[in-house]
Amino acid sequence: MSDMTQSANDYGAELITVLEGIEAVRKRPAMYIGDTDIRGYHHCVYEVVDNSIDEAMAGFCTQVEVTLNADGSCTISDDGRGIPVDMHPVEKKPAVEVALTMLHAGGKFDGNAYKVSGGLHGVGVSCVNALSEWLEVEVRRDGYRHRIRFERGQTVVPLEKLEATDERGTTVTFMPDHTIFTARGFQWEILSNRLRELAFLNRGVEIRFRDEIADRSETYRFDGGILEFVAYLNRNRTSLHPQVISMEGSRDDVAVEIAMQYVDGKYDETILTYANNINTIEGGTHLSGFRAAMTRVINNYAREHKLLKDNEEAMSGEDIREGITAVVSVKVPNPQFEGQTKTKLGNSEVQGIVDSFVYEAFATYCEQNPGVARRLVEKSVLAARARAAARKARDLTRRKGALDSAALPGKLADCSEKDPAKCELYLVEGDSAGGSAKQGRDRETQAILPLRGKVLNVEKARLDKILNNAEIRMMVTAIGAGIGRDDFDVAKARYHKIIIMTDADIDGAHIRTLLLTFFYRQMPELIERGYVYLAQPPLYKLTRRQREEYVESEDQLTEKLLELGCDEFTLELADGRTLAPADLRPLLDLVAKAEGIGQRFKRKGIDLNEYLRLRNPETGEYPHYRVALDLDGQPETIFVQTGKDVEELRQQTALQLEVDEEELLEPDNPVFRVQDILAHGSLKRVIEALVAQGFSAEQVFTNGTPLGDLIESSGERIPIATLIELLDSVRERGRKGITIQRYKGLGEMNPDQLFETTMDPARRKLLRVVLEDAISVDQIFTILMGDEVEPRRRFIEDNALNVRNLDV
């Protein structure tokens, strides 16, 4: 054991193993990071962060800091041992350069530098380097700071030794190469979810996340580990037992950590599994072991304590796991993952270890907590009886032909093609739109199923009740893959495109949400395979000189009207400049963005002219926060520039009121409320762009000195006071000679129009439904569609001001 510890502490160049170079990475980036869009873009951050987390798992790192820099780059810093900087014995280069420029070069292959590691392919940081416009590494070790710089994977500034320091750690800063990535700009929500998850999985490790552009920061540290993770997942649900059940142990060098809690009113299971911090979304041997042990313990306890009748059959694992939220985390010295994506753990020995460990630990817990054990058994028995009822209902409806794909629903207008990969099923809101879709479709590949009214909210129902809903039975029969975990088989799906087509109004959005809830809870594999889509019907039809054109959004309508209106005008400014039609259009695009931002401010009750005057003259920044104070019944609004200013104001308020500062952090506290002004960065960029074109912020909205004259091609002059007035005038001119029809319902279109705009594969736009973050998705469905009213009320209050299109 001491030899292992010694070699881990002596992590040096000789422990870096080299397998091959990185020339192929830039040619085929998707092979290494999944894709070159949003997912692959953020995956680069994960690869670097995973190196820091591996240091934490090895016991050498306690803090990780991730910063989104103002220039679009990202910095990841840790206080670990630092990447080795001495010469590699084989490559004759500094080890840090070897690790960053050679694929499959790393310290995780022989098991000496890292006993347990998440990144085992060794392609992580070298891939990031290859796909970065530039990347800099600063290493603090051996008493000095060291720095090296790369561009597109090539060393441009060799390793240099800088000033002395007693600190240790690594800092990596990289700028993604936008000639490779189609995405641009890191997204806070995507990264924060993963960083929070890593903090839960590695108790005691502090991860700081900061966005310089939005001046936003959060710190994640959970000393309770995955126990706090389960409590976080269940925060909007009613638990069946208040304390989260936790189990932790180690056998044969495999560390097992499990936390779980049952909730009421939930009819499926949420089990998140991890192996060495990697989210094994396809499960694997650790999940199999956990499930087997849980089934045995609950059934044995029920038999021994006479909670299950002698003539009742044993409860299935599905019954026992109904309503469970669990996190299963294992740390394995030599993990074997199935497939390139590393989403399923394959180590056969792990199943037995987890099974025996959970069986002993959970059986002991049940004996020591008979009240909780009894409630869990009673819930499982109810689930088993409901499952039996659902099976009877399914068998009965099958005998009647309602779930038999040989007896397809009468409302279904099926297609003639039999290859599922070529077939599309449109789920259409209402018989009227369904009739138009049936007449306009391509009968060879497009099937139509009209749905009447709103389908059942499956978030609040067990399978037996779900099967009693006529609309759901029709969908299940048409799709042909069955329903429920025991009966669903995605290979039997009759269509590989299931397209939800609803009206562009509030009712249509509600029906779309109910259908997505159904697919997510009852047929999740359809979403995982990418079979579920949302149709994008147009919002407007423009008719001009017997020519029709369709636009999908308000923004597109504005673009079209500006395009038509600009051709007719020249702008003569009061300062003597003249803008021709070609110069006018880019200006108006900027003003349209400013108008949209202004509308968001108006909805939040902020006077934009007043806000514009609060610009910091030194930095050019606008206030990032609005603080609403209510001291002694005297409401006051204060705008502050940074998060630090908020903290100072909170401290002053706490002193003034003689209360603890923690009281002012409560979300429902009416005395001190903080609101993020998320549009401040967008506003700054638009104003800066207008200033670069010779305009001032005041000229956007404020009536002051006249802006100039808009001269029509006929010679008519229109005096213009502000840039917004200029936008309105050109937009209004663009409307001349155009008939604009707004579609609220699909039924308002005739069959040819519906096919041309929404169903024609050559011209339509479809949105594929994907699962980017299963945890967040589960939370949103629970909040919006579940039984608990209070979380839903908070969600609506927090997001009401962000609504853009509302039918009232």
PDB file of C-alpha atoms in Angstrom, residues 628-637 653 656-657 669-672:
ATOM      1  CA  ALA A 628     -36.142  46.083  -4.391  1.00  0.00           C
ATOM      2  CA  LEU A 629     -35.976  47.305  -0.779  1.00  0.00           C
ATOM      3  CA  ASP A 630     -38.962  47.668   1.496  1.00  0.00           C
ATOM      4  CA  LEU A 631     -37.814  49.236   4.756  1.00  0.00           C
ATOM      5  CA  ASP A 632     -40.586  50.240   7.153  1.00  0.00           C
ATOM      6  CA  GLY A 633     -43.190  50.212   4.384  1.00  0.00           C
ATOM      7  CA  GLN A 634     -41.183  52.549   2.114  1.00  0.00           C
ATOM      8  CA  PRO A 635     -40.448  50.686  -1.171  1.00  0.00           C
ATOM      9  CA  GLU A 636     -37.277  51.678  -2.986  1.00  0.00           C
ATOM     10  CA  THR A 637     -35.545  50.403  -6.106  1.00  0.00           C
ATOM     11  CA  THR A 653     -29.427  46.596   5.026  1.00  0.00           C
ATOM     12  CA  GLN A 656     -29.700  48.920   9.445  1.00  0.00           C
ATOM     13  CA  LEU A 657     -32.457  46.456  10.344  1.00  0.00           C
ATOM     14  CA  ASN A 669     -38.207  37.725   1.965  1.00  0.00           C
ATOM     15  CA  PRO A 670     -40.142  40.902   0.988  1.00  0.00           C
ATOM     16  CA  VAL A 671     -37.544  43.277   2.493  1.00  0.00           C
ATOM     17  CA  PHE A 672     -34.616  42.587   0.139  1.00  0.00           C
TER      18      PHE A 672
END
